[in-house]
Coordinates of C-alpha atoms in Angstrom, one line a residue:
M1 CA -103.2 21.4 -21.4
L2 CA -104.8 22.0 -17.7
K3 CA -104.1 24.9 -15.8
I4 CA -105.8 26.6 -12.4
P5 CA -107.4 29.7 -13.5
L6 CA -106.3 33.0 -12.1
K7 CA -109.4 33.8 -10.5
T8 CA -109.3 30.6 -8.3
V9 CA -105.8 31.7 -7.6
K10 CA -106.8 35.2 -6.4
Q11 CA -109.8 34.0 -4.6
F12 CA -107.7 31.3 -2.5
S13 CA -105.0 34.1 -1.8
C14 CA -107.2 36.4 -0.8
F15 CA -109.4 34.0 1.5
I16 CA -106.1 32.8 3.5
V17 CA -105.0 36.2 3.9
E18 CA -108.3 36.9 5.5
K19 CA -108.0 33.7 7.8
G20 CA -104.7 35.0 9.1
V21 CA -102.1 33.6 7.0
P22 CA -99.2 35.7 6.7
A23 CA -98.8 37.3 3.3
N24 CA -95.2 35.8 2.7
Q25 CA -96.7 32.6 3.4
T26 CA -99.3 32.5 0.6
G27 CA -97.0 31.2 -2.1
Y28 CA -96.5 28.4 -0.2
Y29 CA -100.1 27.8 0.5
L30 CA -100.7 28.2 -3.3
K31 CA -98.1 25.5 -4.1
W32 CA -99.7 22.8 -1.5
L33 CA -103.1 23.3 -3.0
K34 CA -101.8 22.5 -6.6
Y35 CA -100.0 19.8 -5.4
Y36 CA -103.4 18.4 -3.8
L37 CA -105.3 19.1 -6.8
D38 CA -102.6 17.3 -9.2
F39 CA -102.7 14.3 -6.9
C40 CA -106.4 14.1 -7.1
H41 CA -106.4 14.4 -10.7
K42 CA -103.6 12.0 -11.1
Y43 CA -105.5 9.3 -8.8
G44 CA -109.2 10.1 -9.9
F45 CA -110.2 11.4 -6.4
K46 CA -112.8 13.7 -5.4
A47 CA -110.9 17.2 -4.6
L48 CA -113.6 17.8 -1.8
D49 CA -113.7 14.7 -0.3
M50 CA -111.5 15.0 3.2
E51 CA -110.7 11.3 3.1
N52 CA -108.6 12.1 0.0
R53 CA -106.6 14.7 2.2
T54 CA -105.6 11.9 4.4
R55 CA -104.6 10.1 1.4
F56 CA -102.5 13.2 0.3
L57 CA -101.0 13.5 3.8
E58 CA -100.1 9.9 3.5
K59 CA -98.2 10.4 0.2
L60 CA -96.1 13.5 1.7
R61 CA -95.0 11.2 4.4
A62 CA -94.3 8.5 2.2
K63 CA -92.0 11.0 0.2
K64 CA -90.1 12.1 3.5
Q65 CA -91.6 15.5 3.7
G66 CA -91.0 17.2 7.3
E67 CA -93.8 17.1 9.9
S68 CA -94.0 20.9 9.7
L69 CA -94.5 20.9 5.8
R70 CA -97.0 18.5 6.3
K71 CA -98.7 20.6 8.7
Q72 CA -98.5 23.6 6.2
A73 CA -100.2 21.1 3.5
H74 CA -103.0 19.9 5.8
H75 CA -103.7 23.8 6.8
A76 CA -103.5 24.6 3.1
V77 CA -106.0 22.0 1.9
S78 CA -108.2 22.3 4.9
L79 CA -108.4 26.2 4.2
F80 CA -109.5 25.1 0.4
Y81 CA -112.3 23.0 1.7
E82 CA -113.6 26.0 3.9
M83 CA -113.2 28.3 0.8
T84 CA -115.4 25.9 -1.3
S85 CA -117.9 25.0 1.3
P86 CA -121.3 26.2 -0.1
C87 CA -122.4 27.2 3.6
L88 CA -119.7 29.5 3.7
E89 CA -120.0 31.2 0.6
N90 CA -121.9 34.4 2.0
S91 CA -120.0 34.7 5.1
A92 CA -116.3 34.6 4.1
G93 CA -116.5 38.0 2.8
I94 CA -115.4 37.5 -0.9
K95 CA -118.2 38.4 -3.4
N96 CA -119.2 36.4 -6.4
R97 CA -117.2 33.3 -5.2
K98 CA -118.8 30.6 -7.6
V99 CA -117.1 27.3 -6.5
T100 CA -119.6 24.8 -6.1
D101 CA -120.2 21.2 -5.6
T102 CA -118.9 20.5 -9.2
G103 CA -115.4 20.8 -7.4
N104 CA -115.6 17.3 -6.7
N105 CA -114.3 16.9 -10.0
V106 CA -110.9 18.1 -10.1
A107 CA -111.0 19.2 -13.9
S108 CA -113.5 21.9 -12.8
F109 CA -110.8 23.8 -10.8
F110 CA -108.8 24.0 -13.9
Q111 CA -109.3 25.3 -17.5
T112 CA -107.9 24.6 -21.0
E113 CA -105.5 26.9 -23.0
T114 CA -108.5 29.2 -24.5
D115 CA -107.3 32.5 -22.4
D116 CA -104.7 33.2 -20.0
S117 CA -102.3 31.3 -22.2
N118 CA -99.1 32.3 -20.6
I119 CA -99.9 30.6 -17.3
S120 CA -99.6 26.8 -18.0
S121 CA -100.0 23.9 -16.1
N122 CA -96.2 23.5 -15.4
T123 CA -96.1 26.8 -14.4
P124 CA -96.0 27.1 -10.3
F125 CA -98.7 28.8 -8.6
S126 CA -96.6 31.6 -7.2
Q127 CA -95.3 32.3 -10.8
A128 CA -98.6 32.2 -12.4
Y129 CA -100.3 34.8 -9.9
A130 CA -97.0 37.0 -10.5
V131 CA -97.8 37.2 -14.0
K132 CA -100.8 39.0 -13.3
S133 CA -100.4 40.7 -10.1
T134 CA -97.3 42.6 -11.1
S135 CA -99.1 44.5 -13.6
N136 CA -102.0 45.5 -11.5
S137 CA -101.9 49.4 -11.9
G138 CA -98.1 49.5 -11.4
N139 CA -98.6 49.4 -7.7
P140 CA -96.4 47.0 -5.7
D141 CA -99.2 46.7 -3.1
H142 CA -102.6 46.1 -4.7
D143 CA -106.0 45.7 -3.1
S144 CA -107.4 42.2 -3.3
E145 CA -111.1 41.4 -4.0
S146 CA -111.7 41.4 -0.3
G147 CA -110.1 44.6 0.3
A148 CA -106.8 43.0 2.1
K149 CA -103.8 44.2 0.7
V150 CA -101.6 41.5 -0.6
K151 CA -97.9 42.7 -0.7
I152 CA -95.6 42.2 -3.7
T153 CA -92.4 44.1 -2.8
D154 CA -90.5 44.9 0.5
A155 CA -91.4 41.4 1.5
D156 CA -89.6 39.7 4.5
W157 CA -86.8 37.3 3.0
T158 CA -85.6 35.8 6.3
E159 CA -87.5 32.6 6.2
V160 CA -85.9 32.4 2.7
F161 CA -82.4 32.6 3.7
N162 CA -82.7 30.3 6.5
E163 CA -83.8 27.5 4.2
L164 CA -81.2 28.3 1.8
K165 CA -78.6 28.2 4.7
N166 CA -80.2 24.6 5.8
A167 CA -80.2 23.5 1.9
I168 CA -76.5 23.8 1.7
K169 CA -75.7 22.8 5.1
I170 CA -77.6 19.4 4.6
R171 CA -75.3 18.9 1.4
H172 CA -72.1 19.4 3.1
Y173 CA -71.4 22.4 1.0
S174 CA -68.1 24.6 1.8
P175 CA -68.9 27.8 3.9
R176 CA -67.6 29.6 0.9
T177 CA -70.3 28.5 -1.0
L178 CA -72.8 29.4 1.5
K179 CA -71.2 32.8 1.8
A180 CA -71.1 33.3 -2.1
Y181 CA -74.9 31.9 -2.7
S182 CA -76.3 34.2 0.3
A183 CA -74.6 37.2 -1.3
W184 CA -76.1 36.4 -4.7
A185 CA -79.5 35.9 -3.0
R186 CA -79.3 39.1 -1.3
K187 CA -78.3 40.9 -4.5
F188 CA -81.2 39.5 -6.0
Q189 CA -83.4 40.3 -3.4
A190 CA -82.4 43.8 -3.7
F191 CA -82.9 43.9 -7.4
T192 CA -86.4 43.0 -7.2
R193 CA -87.2 45.1 -4.1
S194 CA -87.8 42.4 -1.9
K195 CA -90.4 41.0 -4.1
E196 CA -92.7 38.3 -2.3
P197 CA -90.7 35.1 -2.7
S198 CA -93.7 33.5 -3.8
L199 CA -94.1 35.9 -6.9
I200 CA -90.6 35.4 -8.0
S201 CA -90.5 34.1 -11.5
T202 CA -87.7 33.1 -14.2
G203 CA -88.5 36.3 -15.8
D204 CA -86.9 38.2 -12.7
V205 CA -84.0 36.2 -13.1
K206 CA -83.5 36.8 -16.7
S207 CA -83.6 40.9 -16.0
F208 CA -81.1 40.1 -13.2
L209 CA -78.8 38.4 -15.1
T210 CA -79.0 40.7 -18.2
W211 CA -78.5 43.6 -15.7
L212 CA -75.7 42.0 -14.1
A213 CA -73.8 41.7 -17.7
T214 CA -74.9 45.1 -19.1
D215 CA -74.9 47.4 -16.2
Q216 CA -72.4 45.9 -13.8
G217 CA -70.0 44.7 -16.2
I218 CA -69.1 41.5 -14.1
S219 CA -67.1 38.8 -15.4
A220 CA -68.5 35.6 -17.0
S221 CA -67.1 33.5 -14.0
S222 CA -69.1 35.9 -11.7
Q223 CA -72.1 35.5 -13.9
N224 CA -72.0 31.7 -13.6
Q225 CA -71.8 31.7 -10.2
A226 CA -74.6 34.1 -10.0
F227 CA -76.5 31.9 -12.2
N228 CA -75.5 28.6 -10.2
A229 CA -76.6 30.5 -7.1
L230 CA -80.1 31.4 -8.3
L231 CA -80.6 27.9 -9.7
F232 CA -79.9 26.3 -6.4
L233 CA -82.4 29.0 -4.9
F234 CA -85.2 28.2 -7.2
R235 CA -84.9 24.5 -6.8
N236 CA -84.0 24.0 -3.1
V237 CA -85.7 26.8 -1.5
F238 CA -88.6 28.3 -4.2
N239 CA -89.0 24.4 -5.0
M240 CA -89.8 25.6 -8.7
E241 CA -87.9 24.3 -11.8
F242 CA -85.9 27.2 -13.3
G243 CA -86.8 26.3 -16.6
R244 CA -85.0 27.7 -19.9
V245 CA -83.8 31.3 -19.7
D246 CA -82.9 32.3 -23.2
G247 CA -81.9 35.5 -24.3
I248 CA -79.6 36.9 -21.5
V249 CA -76.6 38.6 -22.5
R250 CA -73.7 36.8 -21.2
A251 CA -70.1 37.9 -21.1
K252 CA -67.7 35.8 -22.9
R253 CA -65.2 33.8 -20.9
R254 CA -61.9 34.6 -22.0
P255 CA -58.9 31.9 -21.8
Y256 CA -56.8 32.6 -18.8
I257 CA -53.3 31.8 -18.5
P258 CA -52.1 31.8 -14.7
V259 CA -49.2 33.9 -13.6
V260 CA -46.1 31.4 -13.2
L261 CA -42.7 32.1 -11.2
S262 CA -39.6 30.8 -11.7
R263 CA -37.8 28.5 -9.4
D264 CA -35.5 31.5 -8.6
E265 CA -38.3 33.8 -8.3
V266 CA -40.0 31.1 -5.8
D267 CA -36.8 30.9 -3.5
R268 CA -36.5 34.8 -3.4
I269 CA -39.9 35.5 -1.9
I270 CA -39.9 32.6 0.6
G271 CA -36.4 33.9 1.5
F272 CA -38.0 37.0 2.2
M273 CA -40.8 35.6 4.4
R274 CA -40.6 35.0 8.1
Y275 CA -41.4 31.8 9.9
P276 CA -44.2 30.3 9.9
H277 CA -45.5 31.7 6.9
S278 CA -42.3 30.9 5.3
L279 CA -43.1 27.3 5.9
V280 CA -46.4 27.5 4.6
C281 CA -45.5 29.1 1.4
S282 CA -42.9 26.5 0.8
L283 CA -45.6 23.7 1.4
L284 CA -47.9 25.8 -1.3
Y285 CA -45.3 25.4 -4.0
G286 CA -43.7 22.2 -2.5
C287 CA -47.3 20.4 -2.6
G288 CA -49.3 22.2 -4.8
L289 CA -51.7 23.0 -2.1
R290 CA -54.5 25.7 -2.1
I291 CA -54.0 28.1 0.6
S292 CA -57.3 26.7 2.3
E293 CA -55.8 23.3 2.1
C294 CA -52.7 24.1 3.7
L295 CA -54.0 26.2 6.7
S296 CA -56.6 23.5 7.3
L297 CA -54.0 20.9 7.8
R298 CA -53.9 19.1 11.3
V299 CA -51.3 16.8 12.7
Q300 CA -52.8 13.5 11.7
N301 CA -52.6 14.5 8.0
F302 CA -48.6 13.9 8.0
N303 CA -47.2 10.4 7.5
F304 CA -43.4 11.1 7.8
D305 CA -42.7 7.5 7.7
M306 CA -44.3 7.0 4.4
G307 CA -43.5 10.6 3.1
I308 CA -47.1 11.3 2.3
L309 CA -49.3 14.2 3.0
T310 CA -53.3 13.7 2.7
I311 CA -55.5 16.5 2.2
H312 CA -59.0 16.0 3.6
D313 CA -62.1 17.8 2.0
G314 CA -60.4 19.7 -0.5
K315 CA -62.4 21.5 -3.2
G316 CA -65.5 19.7 -3.9
R317 CA -64.9 17.5 -0.8
K318 CA -62.4 15.4 -2.3
D319 CA -59.4 13.6 -0.7
R320 CA -56.0 13.4 -2.2
T321 CA -52.4 12.4 -1.4
V322 CA -48.9 14.2 -2.3
P323 CA -45.4 13.2 -1.4
I324 CA -43.8 15.6 1.2
P325 CA -40.7 17.2 -0.5
D326 CA -37.6 15.7 1.2
V327 CA -36.1 19.0 1.8
L328 CA -38.9 20.2 4.3
V329 CA -38.9 17.2 6.1
D330 CA -36.6 18.2 8.9
D331 CA -38.4 21.9 9.1
L332 CA -41.6 19.9 9.4
K333 CA -40.6 17.9 12.2
A334 CA -39.1 20.6 14.1
H335 CA -42.3 22.8 13.5
L336 CA -44.5 19.8 14.7
E337 CA -42.3 20.0 17.9
K338 CA -43.7 23.2 18.6
V339 CA -47.3 22.5 17.8
V340 CA -46.7 19.6 20.4
S341 CA -45.4 22.0 22.8
L342 CA -48.3 24.4 22.3
H343 CA -51.0 21.7 22.5
E344 CA -49.7 20.7 26.1
Q345 CA -49.5 24.2 26.9
D346 CA -52.8 24.6 26.0
R347 CA -54.1 21.9 27.8
R348 CA -52.6 22.7 31.2
D349 CA -54.5 26.4 30.7
G350 CA -57.6 24.3 30.5
Y351 CA -58.7 25.7 26.6
D352 CA -61.7 23.8 25.1
G353 CA -59.7 22.6 22.1
V354 CA -59.6 23.1 18.4
F355 CA -62.6 24.1 16.1
L356 CA -64.0 21.1 14.4
Y357 CA -66.2 20.7 11.6
G358 CA -69.3 18.7 11.6
L359 CA -70.4 16.3 14.2
L360 CA -67.2 14.9 15.1
E361 CA -66.7 16.7 18.7
K362 CA -70.6 15.1 19.3
K363 CA -69.4 11.8 18.4
Y364 CA -66.3 11.9 20.3
K365 CA -66.4 14.2 23.4
N366 CA -62.8 14.9 23.8
A367 CA -61.6 14.8 20.1
A368 CA -61.1 18.8 20.0
R369 CA -58.5 18.2 22.5
E370 CA -56.6 15.3 20.9
L371 CA -53.0 15.9 19.5
V372 CA -53.6 14.4 16.2
L373 CA -56.9 16.7 15.5
Q374 CA -54.5 19.8 16.2
W375 CA -53.9 22.4 13.7
F376 CA -50.4 22.0 11.9
F377 CA -50.6 25.9 11.6
P378 CA -52.4 27.1 14.8
A379 CA -53.2 30.7 15.4
K380 CA -51.0 32.6 17.8
E381 CA -53.7 33.5 20.1
L382 CA -56.9 31.7 21.5
T383 CA -60.3 32.5 20.1
S384 CA -63.0 33.7 22.5
V385 CA -66.5 32.0 21.2
P386 CA -69.4 34.4 23.2
E387 CA -72.1 31.9 22.5
T388 CA -70.4 29.3 24.4
N389 CA -68.3 31.4 26.5
E390 CA -65.2 28.9 25.4
L391 CA -61.8 29.3 24.4
R392 CA -60.6 27.6 21.3
R393 CA -57.6 27.3 19.0
Y394 CA -58.1 28.3 15.3
H395 CA -55.5 27.9 12.7
L396 CA -53.3 30.4 11.1
H397 CA -55.7 33.2 9.3
E398 CA -55.7 33.4 5.2
T399 CA -55.5 37.3 5.3
S400 CA -52.3 37.1 7.7
M401 CA -50.8 34.8 4.9
Q402 CA -51.6 36.9 2.0
K403 CA -50.2 39.9 3.6
A404 CA -47.1 38.3 4.3
I405 CA -46.8 37.2 0.4
R406 CA -47.5 40.6 -0.5
R407 CA -44.7 42.1 1.8
A408 CA -42.1 39.3 0.5
V409 CA -43.0 40.0 -3.0
K410 CA -42.4 43.7 -2.6
K411 CA -39.1 43.2 -1.0
A412 CA -38.0 40.5 -3.8
R413 CA -38.9 43.2 -6.4
I414 CA -40.7 40.4 -8.1
S415 CA -42.9 42.4 -11.0
K416 CA -45.5 40.0 -11.4
R417 CA -49.3 39.8 -9.5
V418 CA -48.3 37.3 -7.1
T419 CA -50.9 35.7 -4.7
A420 CA -50.8 32.3 -2.5
H421 CA -52.4 30.6 -5.7
T422 CA -49.3 31.5 -8.1
F423 CA -47.1 29.1 -5.9
R424 CA -49.7 26.2 -6.7
H425 CA -49.5 27.3 -10.6
S426 CA -45.9 27.2 -10.5
F427 CA -46.0 23.7 -8.7
A428 CA -48.0 22.4 -11.8
S429 CA -46.0 24.2 -14.4
H430 CA -42.3 23.5 -13.2
L431 CA -43.6 19.6 -13.0
L432 CA -44.9 20.0 -16.7
Q433 CA -41.8 21.4 -17.6
A434 CA -39.8 18.7 -16.0
N435 CA -41.8 16.4 -18.4
Y436 CA -44.3 14.9 -15.9
D437 CA -47.4 13.2 -17.3
I438 CA -50.5 15.4 -17.4
R439 CA -52.6 12.7 -15.6
T440 CA -49.9 12.4 -12.8
I441 CA -50.1 16.1 -12.1
Q442 CA -54.2 15.9 -12.6
E443 CA -54.0 13.7 -9.5
L444 CA -51.7 15.8 -7.4
L445 CA -53.7 19.0 -8.1
G446 CA -56.9 17.0 -7.1
H447 CA -58.5 18.1 -10.4
S448 CA -61.9 16.3 -11.5
D449 CA -61.2 17.1 -15.1
V450 CA -57.9 16.9 -17.0
R451 CA -59.1 20.0 -19.1
T452 CA -58.4 21.9 -16.1
T453 CA -55.2 20.8 -15.8
M454 CA -54.2 21.4 -19.7
I455 CA -54.4 25.2 -18.9
Y456 CA -50.7 24.8 -17.5
T457 CA -49.6 23.7 -21.3
H458 CA -49.9 27.5 -21.8
T459 CA -47.5 28.5 -19.4
V460 CA -44.5 26.2 -20.8
K461 CA -42.5 26.6 -23.6
S462 CA -43.4 23.7 -26.4
R463 CA -40.6 21.3 -27.0
T464 CA -41.9 20.3 -30.1
I465 CA -39.8 20.4 -33.4
K466 CA -41.2 23.1 -35.3
E467 CA -39.4 21.8 -38.9
A468 CA -41.4 19.1 -40.5
K469 CA -39.3 16.0 -40.8
S470 CA -39.8 12.5 -42.7
P471 CA -39.4 9.4 -40.1
L472 CA -37.2 8.2 -42.7
D473 CA -34.6 11.1 -41.7
F474 CA -34.7 10.5 -37.8

């Protein structure tokens, strides 16, 4: 198996630092060098032939790599040419550089597994370098052969978080995913003492996840979220394969049985709530909505003629429809009249519209002011946007709703832990209790997997006959 010697990695790292490449960018330059040598090895090209640099860049263009990345790759390969040029061997300031014209044979830049066997050809450059450099006298910042310091800890992760944010937005993941993944990335950064991103390895991940499980005692679901966040970080920001992470201590995930309210308890809680929170809570229970789905409803989501409520961009960006409860139709229509009146007043006051997601506002200039896109549960006050000096309308805030529920539960003297999601659990359990098909409940809840819906079978008493009987006795 072929691999690049650690000596070549160190020489190139020191050389590019001398040439002004920031220390936090060295890992990316090493990555491009590896890709270039792999490219030449695959197609039988000479590594030091500048025409092959052009071929390499054309290959990157064909793979839809951005212009900034192609420029970085061009610079990395150019520095490699400069480093290996015989005429610069004595002037570059790196002693004992023995890279000669034999470098035209790509195999000369690799070695077989006779030594340093812990660095394989499948190991990313940054990871290979980290294996050796982190053990250098135990000093986070060690001197290179040229005397330049290569920083291992206390590195700047600003670019990492920018790339993470862009990678999540490109995939249209929810803001909650961005918030959660960024939080885990920051915890990982702190755990590694802001280790140079190019030197991060799966060993760091293993230590971090084990630390979370043993020292921090976090739940199994939080461990899984941390694992997924770091997996995304490695693949889409560090451009490294995660590989196998064996031997991690994992907390066992216990079966979760949700808290369910009786119909009487639901009515009592809603009875102690004020408008519009009472109407929101009625929809949470009556339609089995998540609180984020309910508060994000817009006027266009309601089809009173057909008696259907459409939920757009639910969890996992899935759409679904649910029936509008007949008992709520009059209240919902009365509420809609108030929304229309508020919208008309906002237009007279010259507001800038509601908040819209995505590029809808760029596509339709006046979309934010159209009635159909107004929030069905608007906030009382307009929100000021300092960056654009605009006044926009947001929806009722989730925190306000949760506080209203807690107050009502306290007044109703319900001895259960009740949150907004409890009404969704109660919706599913009561349908199951009424002998509705599990697949129907799955569709109404918007679950991708019926196994998620099956958890509600534990909240309802079994109606099967316990005493065994023969069919002849039926």
